[in-house]
PDB file of C-alpha atoms in Angstrom:
ATOM      1  CA  UNK A 401     -82.904 136.895-143.448  1.00 82.00           C
ATOM      2  CA  UNK A 402     -79.910 137.308-141.153  1.00 95.00           C
ATOM      3  CA  UNK A 403     -79.317 140.775-139.763  1.00 97.00           C
ATOM      4  CA  UNK A 404     -75.693 141.708-139.130  1.00 98.00           C
ATOM      5  CA  UNK A 405     -74.193 144.685-137.329  1.00 98.00           C
ATOM      6  CA  UNK A 406     -70.442 145.145-137.525  1.00 98.00           C
ATOM      7  CA  UNK A 407     -68.473 147.568-135.399  1.00 98.00           C
ATOM      8  CA  UNK A 408     -65.109 148.254-133.808  1.00 98.00           C
ATOM      9  CA  UNK A 409     -63.252 150.003-136.599  1.00 98.00           C
ATOM     10  CA  UNK A 410     -60.995 152.901-135.720  1.00 98.00           C
ATOM     11  CA  UNK A 411     -57.820 154.741-136.649  1.00 98.00           C
ATOM     12  CA  UNK A 412     -54.666 153.248-135.148  1.00 98.00           C
ATOM     13  CA  UNK A 413     -50.929 153.414-135.645  1.00 98.00           C
ATOM     14  CA  UNK A 414     -48.944 150.659-137.313  1.00 98.00           C
ATOM     15  CA  UNK A 415     -48.285 147.844-134.889  1.00 98.00           C
ATOM     16  CA  UNK A 416     -51.466 148.491-132.962  1.00 98.00           C
ATOM     17  CA  UNK A 417     -54.462 146.255-132.355  1.00 98.00           C
ATOM     18  CA  UNK A 418     -58.204 146.358-132.869  1.00 98.00           C
ATOM     19  CA  UNK A 419     -61.076 143.963-132.311  1.00 98.00           C
ATOM     20  CA  UNK A 420     -63.989 144.033-134.696  1.00 99.00           C
ATOM     21  CA  UNK A 421     -67.382 142.675-133.695  1.00 98.00           C
ATOM     22  CA  UNK A 422     -70.334 141.449-135.718  1.00 98.00           C
ATOM     23  CA  UNK A 423     -73.608 140.836-133.929  1.00 98.00           C
ATOM     24  CA  UNK A 424     -75.981 138.523-135.753  1.00 98.00           C
ATOM     25  CA  UNK A 425     -79.734 138.132-135.503  1.00 97.00           C
ATOM     26  CA  UNK A 426     -80.805 134.829-136.950  1.00 94.00           C
ATOM     27  CA  UNK A 427     -79.101 131.560-137.769  1.00 93.00           C
ATOM     28  CA  UNK A 428     -75.660 131.635-139.328  1.00 95.00           C
ATOM     29  CA  UNK A 429     -73.627 128.715-140.634  1.00 97.00           C
ATOM     30  CA  UNK A 430     -70.467 130.290-141.969  1.00 98.00           C
ATOM     31  CA  UNK A 431     -69.463 133.819-141.122  1.00 98.00           C
ATOM     32  CA  UNK A 432     -66.659 135.772-142.703  1.00 98.00           C
ATOM     33  CA  UNK A 433     -64.839 139.053-142.714  1.00 98.00           C
ATOM     34  CA  UNK A 434     -64.192 140.835-145.999  1.00 98.00           C
ATOM     35  CA  UNK A 435     -62.363 144.076-146.599  1.00 98.00           C
ATOM     36  CA  UNK A 436     -62.173 146.596-149.386  1.00 98.00           C
ATOM     37  CA  UNK A 437     -59.503 149.240-149.752  1.00 98.00           C
ATOM     38  CA  UNK A 438     -59.897 152.269-152.045  1.00 94.00           C
ATOM     39  CA  UNK A 439     -59.355 151.273-155.655  1.00 96.00           C
ATOM     40  CA  UNK A 440     -59.225 147.573-154.851  1.00 97.00           C
ATOM     41  CA  UNK A 441     -61.653 144.682-155.056  1.00 97.00           C
ATOM     42  CA  UNK A 442     -63.353 143.327-151.979  1.00 98.00           C
ATOM     43  CA  UNK A 443     -61.381 140.398-150.603  1.00 98.00           C
ATOM     44  CA  UNK A 444     -61.983 137.678-148.076  1.00 98.00           C
ATOM     45  CA  UNK A 445     -59.965 138.044-144.888  1.00 98.00           C
ATOM     46  CA  UNK A 446     -61.125 135.210-142.651  1.00 98.00           C
ATOM     47  CA  UNK A 447     -64.056 132.867-142.179  1.00 98.00           C
ATOM     48  CA  UNK A 448     -65.375 130.546-139.505  1.00 98.00           C
ATOM     49  CA  UNK A 449     -67.865 127.743-138.969  1.00 98.00           C
ATOM     50  CA  UNK A 450     -70.230 129.098-136.319  1.00 97.00           C
ATOM     51  CA  UNK A 451     -71.399 125.696-135.090  1.00 95.00           C
ATOM     52  CA  UNK A 452     -68.113 124.780-133.500  1.00 92.00           C
ATOM     53  CA  UNK A 453     -68.228 124.393-129.727  1.00 89.00           C
ATOM     54  CA  UNK A 454     -64.859 123.935-128.115  1.00 89.00           C
ATOM     55  CA  UNK A 455     -63.113 123.958-131.485  1.00 94.00           C
ATOM     56  CA  UNK A 456     -62.648 126.217-134.487  1.00 95.00           C
ATOM     57  CA  UNK A 457     -62.888 125.560-138.200  1.00 97.00           C
ATOM     58  CA  UNK A 458     -61.425 128.628-139.844  1.00 98.00           C
ATOM     59  CA  UNK A 459     -59.765 130.146-142.859  1.00 98.00           C
ATOM     60  CA  UNK A 460     -57.288 133.018-143.045  1.00 98.00           C
ATOM     61  CA  UNK A 461     -55.947 134.878-146.020  1.00 98.00           C
ATOM     62  CA  UNK A 462     -52.175 134.601-146.278  1.00 98.00           C
ATOM     63  CA  UNK A 463     -51.827 138.342-145.817  1.00 98.00           C
ATOM     64  CA  UNK A 464     -53.297 138.229-142.300  1.00 98.00           C
ATOM     65  CA  UNK A 465     -52.321 134.762-141.113  1.00 98.00           C
ATOM     66  CA  UNK A 466     -50.535 134.924-137.786  1.00 98.00           C
ATOM     67  CA  UNK A 467     -51.763 138.442-137.085  1.00 98.00           C
ATOM     68  CA  UNK A 468     -55.553 138.133-137.142  1.00 98.00           C
ATOM     69  CA  UNK A 469     -57.740 135.718-135.225  1.00 98.00           C
ATOM     70  CA  UNK A 470     -61.403 135.011-135.954  1.00 98.00           C
ATOM     71  CA  UNK A 471     -63.771 133.665-133.314  1.00 97.00           C
ATOM     72  CA  UNK A 472     -67.464 133.188-132.649  1.00 97.00           C
ATOM     73  CA  UNK A 473     -69.423 133.359-129.405  1.00 96.00           C
ATOM     74  CA  UNK A 474     -72.475 131.135-129.739  1.00 94.00           C
ATOM     75  CA  UNK A 475     -74.178 132.514-126.647  1.00 94.00           C
ATOM     76  CA  UNK A 476     -74.013 136.052-128.002  1.00 97.00           C
ATOM     77  CA  UNK A 477     -74.300 135.056-131.665  1.00 96.00           C
ATOM     78  CA  UNK A 478     -71.393 137.387-132.298  1.00 98.00           C
ATOM     79  CA  UNK A 479     -68.321 137.015-134.471  1.00 98.00           C
ATOM     80  CA  UNK A 480     -65.055 138.767-133.706  1.00 98.00           C
ATOM     81  CA  UNK A 481     -61.876 139.586-135.561  1.00 98.00           C
ATOM     82  CA  UNK A 482     -58.902 140.257-133.331  1.00 98.00           C
ATOM     83  CA  UNK A 483     -56.340 142.186-135.351  1.00 98.00           C
ATOM     84  CA  UNK A 484     -52.805 142.519-134.022  1.00 98.00           C
ATOM     85  CA  UNK A 485     -49.623 143.934-135.527  1.00 98.00           C
ATOM     86  CA  UNK A 486     -51.669 146.061-137.869  1.00 98.00           C
ATOM     87  CA  UNK A 487     -50.040 147.355-141.020  1.00 98.00           C
ATOM     88  CA  UNK A 488     -50.943 150.283-143.284  1.00 98.00           C
ATOM     89  CA  UNK A 489     -51.899 147.684-145.899  1.00 97.00           C
ATOM     90  CA  UNK A 490     -54.724 146.578-143.593  1.00 98.00           C
ATOM     91  CA  UNK A 491     -56.470 149.908-144.084  1.00 98.00           C
ATOM     92  CA  UNK A 492     -59.894 149.183-145.548  1.00 98.00           C
ATOM     93  CA  UNK A 493     -63.598 149.070-144.935  1.00 98.00           C
ATOM     94  CA  UNK A 494     -64.269 145.771-143.185  1.00 98.00           C
ATOM     95  CA  UNK A 495     -67.548 143.926-143.691  1.00 98.00           C
ATOM     96  CA  UNK A 496     -68.919 140.921-141.880  1.00 98.00           C
ATOM     97  CA  UNK A 497     -71.039 138.436-143.778  1.00 98.00           C
ATOM     98  CA  UNK A 498     -72.961 135.200-143.306  1.00 98.00           C
ATOM     99  CA  UNK A 499     -73.728 132.364-145.677  1.00 97.00           C
ATOM    100  CA  UNK A 500     -73.488 128.675-146.404  1.00 96.00           C
ATOM    101  CA  UNK A 501     -70.914 128.166-149.160  1.00 97.00           C
ATOM    102  CA  UNK A 502     -70.981 124.885-151.032  1.00 96.00           C
ATOM    103  CA  UNK A 503     -67.305 124.356-150.253  1.00 95.00           C
ATOM    104  CA  UNK A 504     -67.700 124.837-146.526  1.00 96.00           C
ATOM    105  CA  UNK A 505     -66.450 127.546-144.202  1.00 97.00           C
ATOM    106  CA  UNK A 506     -62.718 126.858-144.122  1.00 97.00           C
ATOM    107  CA  UNK A 507     -62.006 128.120-147.624  1.00 97.00           C
ATOM    108  CA  UNK A 508     -61.401 131.520-149.124  1.00 97.00           C
ATOM    109  CA  UNK A 509     -64.836 133.156-148.870  1.00 97.00           C
ATOM    110  CA  UNK A 510     -66.527 134.169-152.088  1.00 97.00           C
ATOM    111  CA  UNK A 511     -68.722 137.251-152.189  1.00 97.00           C
ATOM    112  CA  UNK A 512     -71.297 135.409-154.266  1.00 97.00           C
ATOM    113  CA  UNK A 513     -71.785 132.758-151.585  1.00 97.00           C
ATOM    114  CA  UNK A 514     -72.397 135.148-148.709  1.00 98.00           C
ATOM    115  CA  UNK A 515     -75.853 136.649-148.881  1.00 97.00           C
ATOM    116  CA  UNK A 516     -76.115 138.595-145.635  1.00 98.00           C
ATOM    117  CA  UNK A 517     -73.892 141.571-144.919  1.00 98.00           C
ATOM    118  CA  UNK A 518     -73.148 144.112-142.245  1.00 98.00           C
ATOM    119  CA  UNK A 519     -72.927 147.809-142.972  1.00 98.00           C
ATOM    120  CA  UNK A 520     -69.132 147.922-142.783  1.00 98.00           C
ATOM    121  CA  UNK A 521     -66.698 149.449-140.317  1.00 98.00           C
ATOM    122  CA  UNK A 522     -63.644 151.490-141.269  1.00 98.00           C
ATOM    123  CA  UNK A 523     -60.151 150.474-140.184  1.00 98.00           C
ATOM    124  CA  UNK A 524     -57.375 152.954-140.808  1.00 98.00           C
ATOM    125  CA  UNK A 525     -53.756 152.147-139.965  1.00 98.00           C
ATOM    126  CA  UNK A 526     -51.343 155.059-140.062  1.00 97.00           C
ATOM    127  CA  UNK A 527     -47.730 154.557-141.072  1.00 93.00           C
TER     128      UNK A 527
END
């Protein structure tokens, strides 16, 4: 069982930046960030292969591509999501997750293929 602790959410103005963190205890293969806005389904934001050293194998949803950057620090066993140029549409509860999807890490993450989850951290972007 992988234990995950996500943090870093806050209230910011449009155009601002935030960095979310997810500390993991235990082995992770793929890690991903999901988000869920009020009245909407939970969606995959970005995912990463955690075994990459000196390279990244990642996925980004079209809605965040170019603005968000996912990374993983092997020494700290921590995943990050750097969020720049934030928009009101990014407002949501963000959850980190870990799993080993059959299709690999660099694909749109499916909730059903990620079994370990953080508690969630709220990101609010004011217009």
